[in-house]
Amino acid sequence: MLSGAVVAVSVYLVLPTLAIIPISFSDTDFIIFPPQGFSLRWYETFFTQPAWRNAAITSFIVATLAAVLATVLGTLAALGLARLGQRLARGLGALFILPLIVPTIITAVAFYGTFSRLGMVGNVPGLVLAHTILALPFVVINVSAVMQKVDWRIVDAARSLGATPLQAFWKVTLPAIRPGVLAGAVFAFLTSFDEIVIALFISGARAVTLPVQMWSGIRFEISPVVAAASCLLLLMSCFMLTLYWLLRKDPVQ
Amino acid sequence: MTARAGAAIRIERLNKIYGDLKAVDDVSLDIAAGEFLTLLGSSGSGKTTTLMIVAGFALPDSGNVWIGDRPITQLPPERRGLGVVFQSYALFPHLDVKENIAFPLRMRRVQAAEIERKVARVLELVELGAFRDRRIGQLSGGQQQRVALARALVFEPPVLLMDEPLGALDRKLREQLQVEIKRIQRDLGVTVIYVTHDQEEALSMSDRIAIMAEGRILQTGTPDEVYEAPHSAYVADFLGESNFIRGQASETGLLARTDGDPRCMAAARATVAAGAEAVGIVRPEAIRLEADTRGLPNQITGEIELREFLGADLRLSVLTPVGALTVRTPRLGQHAGLLPGARVTLGWSAEDMALFPADKGGT
């Protein structure tokens, strides 16, 4: 019974995603299901049309920068939280989860109002700052979770063995929390890479990200190039997760 | 590893207060070079805090610590050069055995060839030569603690600090490692401060024991001294088993309380003024049985309530007018046949009973 439920839910989860794949290889000018013909023309369009190519590059740059920023800030925040008293840590911990709970549309409107006054709508730094905030909870949660399992006497041990506080951080603390940091970084990257609500508000005309480009593609063209873009996005997610598994497993086992 | 002299440690009037708790209360200790000193106490006695202050992980509110003639109280841990072994082993999970042990040498920028040599030698010392390339997760608890010991010794510190290092291991392994730690310590001549709550461990390993309670050192001495001549009822109770006989101090000993008239008992060592409430303490193995009690000044009869088999010894619990008394007698001795329900005569000499003020804790 229950295993049947697992299969049913899995199919339900995966099917809509899988439907995209045949459409992306179709030969028609519009999205039709079931798809007809077979061609790679929509992939060709994706890589040759400047609008699509630039959107992909922008997304990649924004996601990379946001992931780096969120990972550094989030890791430091998680380390700091652990040093606070129980009550304070719990209160501040809740604060770090806020971006996950507050409806994105509210965050988006807030960013739009603030950034338009600062001249940060329609450029990469604005998107990076906004996406970093969205991505921060993933880093803080992942790093904090790993920190629960670490025996922090190892830092004392490192100090007693001759490591300065800085050496102890690089040689012992960071390797110990590495799985959490990596997981946080991957989730941060993916959060930014497929984020659309905030991007719709503040990407303007000059910093169009891939999801925004897909959104306009589906509204104005209904061409299967959107399906091709979706497949590439899917590939990207799979690649990042694989990368995470590989990096995580290698050092300790 | 070359034999080298350990350093003397001087701990002078340490105080450490957490909130309104005096974790360490005016603790002073002089430890000779090469000595094995144990801080023994129950949890919350201040033994670990004292050790952490010596290691440099906690700063005292007042007081000083010297290694040799070098004051180290204000130095960060990495500049103290002391070996520390933790109860949780605190090995680096991302490094293998060899790299864990090489860590302190890398911090000291020792040449690669020298590192190889020293790691190989210390691995031999802890008998883990075959485990050089193992991951930490692949080792048993006992092996992990040997790696931790090797790591703390490889840079040849003059002092080794050990915080309940065997606390997480089972009894058999614990006894085996006790012997090994003792052997290594004697071979290297390193000075050891060893923290434990296990009195048997303290008695078997130490040159000297400092018994702590509520942040203070109650008594310091060799294992024989503290066991034979405890300074207080608390120490007598904490170290080994003791019988407590309550009553009033008299000129010659104790007027032990019973349901009827008090019984007069002879005691040799008394720190109580006559007339004051007192407790007389007798070790279970000092109590003689039946015919062996002939000529002893303290004699009392009672009924055997319980007979426990301990291996080498039998433990009898005997109900007497002064309360239940515990007696230990050899399993192969002539009294092994005594069974519950039997009436027996117990006796002990005046030298084997010490008197203490009744208000000084104890059960």
Coordinates of C-alpha atoms in Angstrom, one line a residue:
Chain A
M1 CA 0.0 0.0 0.0
L2 CA 2.5 2.5 1.2
S3 CA 5.1 1.6 -1.4
G4 CA 2.3 2.1 -4.0
A5 CA 1.8 5.6 -2.6
V6 CA 5.5 6.3 -2.9
V7 CA 5.5 5.4 -6.6
A8 CA 2.3 7.5 -7.2
V9 CA 3.7 10.5 -5.5
S10 CA 7.0 10.2 -7.3
V11 CA 5.3 10.0 -10.7
Y12 CA 3.2 13.0 -9.7
L13 CA 6.3 14.9 -8.8
V14 CA 8.4 14.1 -11.8
L15 CA 5.8 13.9 -14.7
P16 CA 5.3 17.6 -15.3
T17 CA 9.0 18.1 -15.5
L18 CA 9.5 15.1 -17.8
A19 CA 6.8 16.4 -20.2
I20 CA 9.0 19.4 -21.0
I21 CA 11.7 17.2 -22.5
P22 CA 9.9 15.9 -25.6
I23 CA 8.4 19.3 -26.2
S24 CA 11.9 20.8 -26.3
F25 CA 12.9 18.5 -29.2
S26 CA 9.7 19.2 -31.2
D27 CA 9.7 20.6 -34.8
T28 CA 6.7 22.8 -34.5
D29 CA 6.6 26.6 -34.1
F30 CA 4.3 26.4 -31.1
I31 CA 4.1 24.3 -28.0
I32 CA 1.8 21.4 -28.8
F33 CA 1.3 18.3 -26.8
P34 CA 1.9 15.5 -27.8
P35 CA 5.0 17.1 -29.6
Q36 CA 5.4 16.5 -33.3
G37 CA 8.6 15.9 -35.2
F38 CA 12.2 15.9 -33.9
S39 CA 14.7 18.7 -34.1
L40 CA 17.4 20.5 -32.2
R41 CA 16.3 23.9 -33.6
W42 CA 15.0 25.3 -30.3
Y43 CA 18.3 24.5 -28.6
E44 CA 20.0 26.2 -31.5
T45 CA 17.8 29.2 -31.1
F46 CA 18.6 29.3 -27.4
F47 CA 22.3 29.4 -27.9
T48 CA 22.3 31.8 -30.9
Q49 CA 19.7 34.4 -30.1
P50 CA 21.4 37.1 -28.0
A51 CA 18.3 37.6 -25.8
W52 CA 18.5 34.0 -24.6
R53 CA 22.2 33.7 -24.5
N54 CA 22.6 37.0 -22.5
A55 CA 19.9 36.0 -20.1
A56 CA 21.7 32.7 -19.4
I57 CA 24.9 34.6 -18.8
T58 CA 23.3 37.1 -16.5
S59 CA 21.6 34.4 -14.5
F60 CA 24.9 32.5 -14.2
I61 CA 26.8 35.6 -13.0
V62 CA 24.1 36.7 -10.6
A63 CA 23.7 33.1 -9.2
T64 CA 27.4 32.7 -8.7
L65 CA 27.9 36.0 -7.0
A66 CA 24.8 35.6 -4.8
A67 CA 25.9 32.1 -3.9
V68 CA 29.4 33.2 -2.9
L69 CA 28.1 36.2 -0.9
A70 CA 25.3 34.1 0.8
T71 CA 27.7 31.3 1.6
V72 CA 30.3 33.6 3.2
L73 CA 27.8 35.6 5.2
G74 CA 25.6 32.6 6.1
T75 CA 28.5 30.5 7.3
L76 CA 29.8 33.4 9.5
A77 CA 26.3 33.9 10.8
A78 CA 25.9 30.3 11.7
L79 CA 29.2 30.2 13.4
G80 CA 28.3 33.4 15.3
L81 CA 24.9 32.0 16.3
A82 CA 26.5 29.0 17.9
R83 CA 28.5 31.3 20.2
L84 CA 25.5 33.2 21.5
G85 CA 23.4 32.2 24.4
Q86 CA 20.6 29.7 23.9
R87 CA 17.7 32.2 23.9
L88 CA 19.4 34.9 21.8
A89 CA 20.5 32.3 19.3
R90 CA 17.0 31.0 18.9
G91 CA 15.5 34.4 18.4
L92 CA 18.1 35.5 15.9
G93 CA 17.9 32.1 14.2
A94 CA 14.2 32.7 13.5
L95 CA 15.2 36.0 12.0
F96 CA 17.5 34.2 9.5
I97 CA 14.6 32.0 8.4
L98 CA 12.4 35.1 7.7
P99 CA 13.2 35.3 3.9
L100 CA 11.7 31.8 3.6
I101 CA 8.5 32.7 5.4
V102 CA 7.7 36.2 4.2
P103 CA 5.9 35.9 0.8
T104 CA 8.4 36.6 -1.9
I105 CA 6.1 39.2 -3.5
I106 CA 6.4 41.3 -0.4
T107 CA 10.1 41.1 -0.5
A108 CA 10.1 41.9 -4.2
V109 CA 7.9 45.0 -3.7
A110 CA 10.2 46.2 -0.9
F111 CA 13.3 45.8 -3.0
Y112 CA 11.6 47.5 -6.0
G113 CA 10.7 50.5 -3.8
T114 CA 14.1 50.8 -2.3
F115 CA 16.3 49.9 -5.3
S116 CA 14.5 52.2 -7.7
R117 CA 15.3 55.1 -5.5
L118 CA 19.0 54.0 -5.3
G119 CA 19.3 53.4 -9.0
M120 CA 19.8 49.7 -8.5
V121 CA 17.0 48.4 -10.7
G122 CA 18.1 46.8 -14.0
N123 CA 21.6 45.9 -13.0
V124 CA 23.5 42.9 -11.7
P125 CA 24.5 44.3 -8.2
G126 CA 20.8 44.9 -7.3
L127 CA 19.9 41.3 -8.3
V128 CA 22.9 39.9 -6.4
L129 CA 22.0 41.7 -3.2
A130 CA 18.3 40.7 -3.4
H131 CA 19.1 37.1 -4.2
T132 CA 21.7 36.9 -1.5
I133 CA 19.0 37.7 1.1
L134 CA 16.7 35.0 -0.3
A135 CA 19.6 32.4 -0.3
L136 CA 20.9 33.2 3.2
P137 CA 18.5 30.9 5.1
F138 CA 19.6 27.9 3.1
V139 CA 23.2 28.4 4.1
V140 CA 22.5 29.2 7.7
I141 CA 20.2 26.2 8.1
N142 CA 22.6 23.8 6.4
V143 CA 25.7 25.0 8.2
S144 CA 23.9 25.0 11.6
A145 CA 22.6 21.5 11.0
V146 CA 26.1 20.2 10.4
M147 CA 27.5 22.1 13.4
Q148 CA 25.1 20.2 15.7
K149 CA 27.0 17.0 14.9
V150 CA 30.5 18.4 15.4
D151 CA 32.5 17.8 18.6
W152 CA 33.8 21.4 19.2
R153 CA 36.5 20.1 21.4
I154 CA 38.4 19.7 18.1
V155 CA 39.0 23.4 18.1
D156 CA 40.4 23.3 21.6
A157 CA 42.5 20.3 20.6
A158 CA 43.9 22.2 17.6
R159 CA 44.8 25.2 19.8
S160 CA 46.5 23.0 22.3
L161 CA 48.5 21.4 19.4
G162 CA 49.9 24.8 18.4
A163 CA 47.3 26.3 16.0
T164 CA 46.4 30.0 16.3
P165 CA 42.7 30.8 16.2
L166 CA 42.9 31.6 12.5
Q167 CA 44.8 28.4 11.7
A168 CA 42.3 26.4 13.8
F169 CA 39.5 27.9 11.7
W170 CA 41.0 27.1 8.4
K171 CA 42.5 23.7 9.3
V172 CA 39.8 22.3 11.6
T173 CA 36.6 24.3 11.9
L174 CA 36.0 24.8 8.1
P175 CA 36.8 21.2 7.1
A176 CA 34.4 20.1 9.9
I177 CA 31.5 22.1 8.6
R178 CA 32.4 21.7 4.9
P179 CA 29.4 19.5 4.0
G180 CA 27.0 22.1 5.4
V181 CA 28.8 24.9 3.6
L182 CA 28.8 23.0 0.3
A183 CA 25.1 22.1 0.6
G184 CA 24.3 25.8 1.5
A185 CA 26.3 27.0 -1.5
V186 CA 24.5 24.7 -3.9
F187 CA 21.0 25.6 -2.6
A188 CA 22.0 29.3 -2.7
F189 CA 23.1 29.0 -6.3
L190 CA 19.9 27.2 -7.4
T191 CA 17.7 29.6 -5.4
S192 CA 19.1 32.5 -7.3
F193 CA 19.3 30.7 -10.7
D194 CA 15.6 30.0 -10.9
E195 CA 14.2 33.0 -8.9
I196 CA 11.6 34.9 -10.9
V197 CA 9.4 37.0 -8.6
I198 CA 12.0 39.5 -7.4
A199 CA 13.8 39.3 -10.8
L200 CA 10.6 40.4 -12.6
F201 CA 10.5 43.5 -10.4
I202 CA 14.1 44.6 -10.5
S203 CA 15.8 43.1 -13.5
G204 CA 14.4 45.9 -15.7
A205 CA 15.4 45.8 -19.4
R206 CA 19.2 45.5 -19.0
A207 CA 19.7 42.7 -16.5
V208 CA 17.2 40.1 -17.7
T209 CA 17.7 36.7 -16.1
L210 CA 16.9 33.4 -17.6
P211 CA 13.6 32.8 -15.7
V212 CA 12.5 36.4 -16.7
Q213 CA 13.3 35.7 -20.3
M214 CA 11.4 32.4 -20.2
W215 CA 8.4 34.3 -18.7
S216 CA 8.4 36.8 -21.5
G217 CA 9.0 34.0 -24.0
I218 CA 5.9 32.1 -23.0
R219 CA 3.8 35.3 -22.9
F220 CA 4.8 36.7 -26.2
E221 CA 6.0 33.8 -28.4
I222 CA 4.7 30.5 -26.9
S223 CA 7.7 29.0 -28.8
P224 CA 9.3 25.6 -27.7
V225 CA 12.5 27.5 -27.0
V226 CA 11.1 27.9 -23.5
A227 CA 11.0 24.2 -23.2
A228 CA 14.6 24.0 -24.4
A229 CA 15.6 26.6 -21.8
S230 CA 13.7 24.6 -19.1
C231 CA 15.6 21.4 -20.0
L232 CA 18.9 23.3 -19.7
L233 CA 17.8 24.7 -16.4
L234 CA 16.9 21.1 -15.3
L235 CA 20.3 19.9 -16.4
M236 CA 22.0 22.7 -14.5
S237 CA 20.2 21.6 -11.3
C238 CA 21.1 18.0 -11.8
F239 CA 24.7 19.0 -12.4
M240 CA 24.9 21.1 -9.2
L241 CA 23.4 18.4 -7.1
T242 CA 25.8 15.8 -8.5
L243 CA 28.7 18.2 -7.9
Y244 CA 27.5 18.5 -4.3
W245 CA 27.4 14.8 -3.8
L246 CA 30.9 14.3 -5.3
L247 CA 32.5 17.1 -3.3
R248 CA 30.8 16.0 -0.1
K249 CA 31.7 12.4 -0.3
D250 CA 35.3 12.7 -1.4
P251 CA 37.2 14.1 1.6
V252 CA 35.9 12.2 4.5
Q253 CA 35.3 8.6 3.3
Chain B
M1 CA 61.1 8.7 21.4
T2 CA 64.0 10.1 23.4
A3 CA 63.5 10.1 27.2
R4 CA 63.2 13.7 28.4
A5 CA 62.4 15.2 31.7
G6 CA 58.9 16.6 32.3
A7 CA 58.5 20.0 33.8
A8 CA 57.3 20.9 37.2
I9 CA 53.9 22.6 37.5
R10 CA 53.0 25.2 40.1
I11 CA 49.3 26.2 40.5
E12 CA 48.9 29.1 42.9
R13 CA 45.6 30.2 44.4
L14 CA 43.4 29.7 41.4
N15 CA 39.9 31.1 41.5
K16 CA 37.2 30.9 38.9
I17 CA 33.6 32.0 39.3
Y18 CA 30.7 31.2 36.9
G19 CA 27.7 33.3 37.8
D20 CA 27.3 32.7 41.6
L21 CA 29.1 29.3 41.4
K22 CA 32.7 29.1 42.7
A23 CA 33.9 26.5 40.1
V24 CA 37.5 26.7 41.4
D25 CA 38.0 28.0 44.9
D26 CA 41.5 28.9 46.0
V27 CA 43.2 25.9 44.4
S28 CA 47.0 25.5 44.9
L29 CA 49.1 22.6 43.8
D30 CA 52.8 21.9 43.4
I31 CA 53.5 19.0 41.0
A32 CA 57.0 17.7 40.6
A33 CA 58.6 17.1 37.2
G34 CA 57.7 13.6 36.0
E35 CA 54.9 13.2 38.6
F36 CA 51.5 11.6 37.8
L37 CA 49.0 13.7 39.7
T38 CA 45.3 13.0 39.5
L39 CA 42.5 15.5 40.2
L40 CA 39.8 13.2 41.6
G41 CA 36.2 14.4 42.3
S42 CA 32.6 13.9 41.3
S43 CA 31.1 16.1 38.5
G44 CA 31.0 19.7 39.4
S45 CA 33.9 19.4 41.8
G46 CA 36.0 21.8 39.7
K47 CA 38.6 19.3 38.6
T48 CA 37.9 19.8 34.8
T49 CA 37.8 23.6 35.2
T50 CA 41.1 23.5 36.9
L51 CA 42.6 21.4 34.1
M52 CA 41.1 23.8 31.5
I53 CA 42.7 26.7 33.2
V54 CA 46.1 25.0 33.0
A55 CA 45.5 24.1 29.4
G56 CA 44.5 27.7 28.6
F57 CA 40.9 27.2 27.5
A58 CA 39.6 29.1 30.5
L59 CA 41.1 32.2 32.2
P60 CA 41.1 32.2 36.0
D61 CA 39.6 35.2 37.8
S62 CA 42.7 35.2 39.9
G63 CA 45.8 33.0 40.6
N64 CA 48.7 31.8 38.5
V65 CA 50.1 28.8 36.7
W66 CA 53.7 28.1 36.1
I67 CA 55.3 25.4 33.9
G68 CA 58.9 25.1 35.3
D69 CA 59.7 28.8 36.0
R70 CA 57.7 30.1 33.1
P71 CA 54.4 31.8 34.0
I72 CA 51.7 30.8 31.5
T73 CA 48.5 32.1 33.1
Q74 CA 47.9 34.7 30.4
L75 CA 49.3 32.7 27.4
P76 CA 46.9 31.4 24.7
P77 CA 46.7 27.6 24.5
E78 CA 48.8 27.4 21.4
R79 CA 51.8 29.1 23.1
R80 CA 51.8 26.8 26.2
G81 CA 53.1 23.8 24.4
L82 CA 51.2 21.3 26.6
G83 CA 49.7 18.0 25.4
V84 CA 46.0 17.7 26.0
V85 CA 43.8 14.5 25.7
F86 CA 40.1 14.9 25.9
Q87 CA 37.4 12.4 26.9
S88 CA 35.7 12.8 23.5
Y89 CA 39.1 12.2 21.8
A90 CA 38.6 15.4 19.7
L91 CA 40.3 13.9 16.7
F92 CA 40.0 15.7 13.4
P93 CA 37.5 13.7 11.4
H94 CA 38.6 14.9 8.0
L95 CA 42.2 13.8 8.5
D96 CA 43.6 10.2 8.7
V97 CA 45.5 8.8 11.6
K98 CA 48.9 9.9 10.3
E99 CA 47.7 13.5 9.6
N100 CA 46.0 13.8 12.9
I101 CA 49.3 13.0 14.6
A102 CA 51.3 15.1 12.2
F103 CA 49.1 18.2 13.0
P104 CA 51.1 19.6 15.9
L105 CA 54.3 19.1 13.9
R106 CA 52.9 20.9 10.8
M107 CA 51.9 23.8 13.1
R108 CA 55.5 23.9 14.2
R109 CA 56.8 23.8 10.6
V110 CA 58.8 20.6 11.1
Q111 CA 60.5 19.2 8.0
A112 CA 58.5 16.5 6.1
A113 CA 61.1 13.7 6.7
E114 CA 61.3 14.6 10.4
I115 CA 57.5 14.4 10.5
E116 CA 57.5 10.9 8.9
R117 CA 60.0 9.7 11.5
K118 CA 58.3 11.1 14.5
V119 CA 54.9 9.9 13.5
A120 CA 56.2 6.4 12.9
R121 CA 57.9 6.4 16.3
V122 CA 54.9 7.6 18.3
L123 CA 52.6 5.2 16.4
E124 CA 54.9 2.4 17.6
L125 CA 54.8 3.8 21.1
V126 CA 51.0 3.5 21.2
E127 CA 51.1 0.2 19.2
L128 CA 49.1 1.5 16.2
G129 CA 51.7 1.1 13.5
A130 CA 49.3 -0.8 11.2
F131 CA 46.7 2.0 11.4
R132 CA 48.7 4.8 10.0
D133 CA 46.5 5.4 6.9
R134 CA 43.1 4.6 8.5
R135 CA 40.3 7.1 8.7
I136 CA 39.3 8.1 12.2
G137 CA 35.8 6.7 11.6
Q138 CA 37.2 3.3 11.0
L139 CA 38.8 3.1 14.5
S140 CA 37.3 1.7 17.7
G141 CA 37.1 4.0 20.8
G142 CA 40.2 2.6 22.3
Q143 CA 42.2 3.0 19.1
Q144 CA 40.9 6.6 18.8
Q145 CA 42.1 7.4 22.3
R146 CA 45.5 6.0 21.4
V147 CA 45.7 8.2 18.4
A148 CA 44.7 11.2 20.6
L149 CA 47.5 10.2 23.0
A150 CA 50.0 9.9 20.2
R151 CA 49.0 13.3 18.8
A152 CA 49.4 14.9 22.2
L153 CA 52.8 13.3 22.7
V154 CA 54.4 13.6 19.3
F155 CA 55.7 17.2 19.8
E156 CA 57.3 16.1 23.0
P157 CA 55.5 18.4 25.5
P158 CA 56.9 18.5 29.0
V159 CA 53.4 18.2 30.4
L160 CA 50.4 16.0 29.5
L161 CA 46.9 17.1 30.6
M162 CA 44.2 14.3 30.4
D163 CA 40.5 15.0 31.0
E164 CA 38.7 11.7 31.8
P165 CA 40.5 10.1 28.8
L166 CA 39.1 6.7 29.5
G167 CA 35.6 7.7 30.5
A168 CA 33.9 6.6 27.3
L169 CA 35.5 3.1 27.2
D170 CA 34.3 -0.2 28.7
R171 CA 35.9 -1.6 31.8
K172 CA 38.3 -4.1 30.2
L173 CA 39.7 -1.7 27.7
R174 CA 40.0 1.0 30.4
E175 CA 42.1 -1.2 32.6
Q176 CA 44.3 -2.1 29.6
L177 CA 44.8 1.5 28.7
Q178 CA 45.5 2.5 32.3
V179 CA 48.5 0.2 32.3
E180 CA 49.6 1.5 28.9
I181 CA 49.3 5.2 29.8
K182 CA 51.2 4.6 33.0
R183 CA 54.0 2.8 31.0
I184 CA 54.3 5.5 28.4
Q185 CA 54.3 8.2 31.1
R186 CA 57.1 6.4 33.0
D187 CA 59.1 5.8 29.8
L188 CA 58.9 9.4 28.6
G189 CA 59.2 11.1 32.1
V190 CA 56.4 13.5 31.1
T191 CA 54.5 15.2 33.9
V192 CA 50.8 14.3 33.9
I193 CA 47.7 16.0 35.4
Y194 CA 44.9 13.4 35.1
V195 CA 41.3 14.2 35.7
T196 CA 38.9 11.5 36.6
H197 CA 35.8 10.7 38.8
D198 CA 36.8 7.0 38.9
Q199 CA 38.5 6.4 42.3
E200 CA 39.9 3.0 41.3
E201 CA 41.6 4.6 38.3
A202 CA 43.0 7.3 40.5
L203 CA 44.3 4.9 43.1
S204 CA 45.9 2.5 40.5
M205 CA 47.6 5.1 38.3
S206 CA 48.6 8.1 40.4
D207 CA 51.8 9.1 42.2
R208 CA 49.6 11.5 44.0
I209 CA 45.9 12.3 44.2
A210 CA 44.2 15.6 44.9
I211 CA 40.6 15.0 45.9
M212 CA 38.3 17.9 45.0
A213 CA 34.8 18.9 46.0
E214 CA 32.9 22.1 45.4
G215 CA 35.9 23.7 43.7
R216 CA 38.3 23.0 46.6
I217 CA 41.0 20.5 47.1
L218 CA 40.1 18.5 50.2
Q219 CA 43.2 16.4 50.5
T220 CA 46.4 15.7 48.6
G221 CA 48.6 12.6 49.1
T222 CA 49.8 9.3 47.7
P223 CA 47.1 6.8 47.0
D224 CA 48.0 4.9 50.2
E225 CA 47.9 8.1 52.3
V226 CA 44.5 9.3 51.1
Y227 CA 43.0 5.8 51.4
E228 CA 44.5 4.9 54.7
A229 CA 44.2 8.3 56.4
P230 CA 41.4 10.4 54.9
H231 CA 41.2 13.8 56.4
S232 CA 37.4 14.0 56.3
A233 CA 34.3 11.8 56.2
Y234 CA 33.8 13.0 52.7
V235 CA 37.1 11.7 51.4
A236 CA 36.7 8.4 53.3
D237 CA 33.3 8.0 51.6
F238 CA 34.5 9.0 48.2
L239 CA 37.6 6.8 48.1
G240 CA 36.6 3.2 48.4
E241 CA 33.8 1.8 50.6
S242 CA 33.3 2.9 54.2
N243 CA 31.1 2.1 57.1
F244 CA 29.7 5.1 59.0
I245 CA 28.9 4.7 62.7
R246 CA 27.2 7.7 64.2
G247 CA 27.3 8.8 67.8
Q248 CA 29.1 11.2 70.2
A249 CA 32.9 11.6 70.6
S250 CA 34.2 10.4 74.0
E251 CA 37.7 10.7 75.6
T252 CA 38.7 7.3 74.2
G253 CA 36.6 7.0 71.1
L254 CA 33.0 6.9 70.1
L255 CA 29.7 6.4 72.0
A256 CA 27.9 4.8 69.1
R257 CA 24.1 5.4 68.9
T258 CA 21.9 2.3 69.1
D259 CA 18.2 1.7 69.8
G260 CA 19.1 1.3 73.5
D261 CA 22.1 2.4 75.4
P262 CA 25.0 3.8 73.4
R263 CA 27.9 1.5 72.8
C264 CA 31.4 2.5 73.7
M265 CA 33.9 2.0 70.9
A266 CA 37.7 2.7 70.7
A267 CA 39.0 4.8 67.9
A268 CA 42.6 5.9 67.3
R269 CA 42.5 8.9 65.1
A270 CA 40.1 11.6 66.3
T271 CA 39.7 15.2 65.1
V272 CA 36.6 15.7 67.2
A273 CA 36.4 17.2 70.7
A274 CA 34.8 14.9 73.3
G275 CA 31.0 15.4 73.6
A276 CA 30.6 16.6 70.0
E277 CA 28.5 14.7 67.4
A278 CA 30.8 12.4 65.5
V279 CA 31.0 9.7 62.9
G280 CA 33.3 6.7 63.1
I281 CA 34.6 5.3 59.8
V282 CA 35.7 1.7 59.3
R283 CA 36.7 0.1 56.0
P284 CA 34.8 -3.1 55.1
E285 CA 38.1 -5.0 54.7
A286 CA 39.3 -3.9 58.2
I287 CA 36.4 -5.7 59.9
R288 CA 37.2 -9.2 61.2
L289 CA 34.7 -12.1 61.6
E290 CA 34.0 -14.7 64.3
A291 CA 37.1 -16.2 65.9
D292 CA 39.4 -13.6 64.2
T293 CA 37.8 -10.9 66.4
R294 CA 39.4 -12.3 69.6
G295 CA 41.2 -9.6 71.5
L296 CA 39.9 -6.7 69.4
P297 CA 38.5 -3.7 71.4
N298 CA 35.5 -3.2 69.2
Q299 CA 33.1 -6.1 68.9
I300 CA 29.5 -6.3 67.9
T301 CA 27.2 -9.1 66.8
G302 CA 24.6 -9.0 64.1
E303 CA 22.6 -10.9 61.5
I304 CA 23.8 -11.4 57.9
E305 CA 21.3 -9.7 55.7
L306 CA 22.9 -10.0 52.3
R307 CA 25.8 -11.9 50.7
E308 CA 27.2 -10.6 47.5
F309 CA 29.7 -12.4 45.3
L310 CA 32.3 -10.0 44.0
G311 CA 34.8 -12.4 42.4
A312 CA 37.9 -12.4 44.6
D313 CA 35.8 -11.2 47.6
L314 CA 32.5 -11.7 49.3
R315 CA 30.6 -8.7 50.6
L316 CA 28.4 -9.3 53.6
S317 CA 25.9 -6.8 54.8
V318 CA 25.3 -7.3 58.5
L319 CA 22.5 -5.8 60.6
T320 CA 23.9 -4.7 64.0
P321 CA 22.7 -2.5 66.8
V322 CA 24.8 0.4 65.4
G323 CA 23.3 0.0 61.9
A324 CA 24.1 -2.1 58.8
L325 CA 27.8 -2.7 58.4
T326 CA 29.5 -3.9 55.3
V327 CA 32.2 -6.5 55.6
R328 CA 34.6 -7.8 52.9
T329 CA 36.1 -11.3 53.3
P330 CA 38.1 -13.3 50.8
R331 CA 36.1 -15.8 48.7
L332 CA 38.8 -18.5 49.5
G333 CA 38.9 -17.6 53.2
Q334 CA 37.5 -19.5 56.2
H335 CA 34.4 -17.3 56.4
A336 CA 33.2 -17.9 52.8
G337 CA 30.5 -20.3 54.1
L338 CA 28.6 -17.6 56.1
L339 CA 25.1 -17.3 54.7
P340 CA 22.2 -14.8 55.1
G341 CA 20.3 -15.3 58.4
A342 CA 23.4 -16.4 60.3
R343 CA 24.4 -14.5 63.4
V344 CA 28.1 -13.4 63.4
T345 CA 30.5 -11.5 65.6
L346 CA 32.3 -8.5 64.0
G347 CA 35.3 -6.8 65.3
W348 CA 37.9 -4.2 64.5
S349 CA 40.9 -2.5 66.1
A350 CA 41.0 1.0 67.4
E351 CA 43.6 1.9 64.6
D352 CA 41.0 0.9 62.0
M353 CA 38.4 3.4 63.1
A354 CA 38.8 7.1 62.5
L355 CA 36.5 9.8 64.0
F356 CA 35.3 12.8 62.2
P357 CA 32.9 15.6 63.0
A358 CA 29.4 14.5 62.0
D359 CA 28.4 17.7 60.2
K360 CA 31.2 17.3 57.5
G361 CA 29.0 15.6 54.9
G362 CA 29.1 11.9 54.3
T363 CA 26.1 9.6 54.3

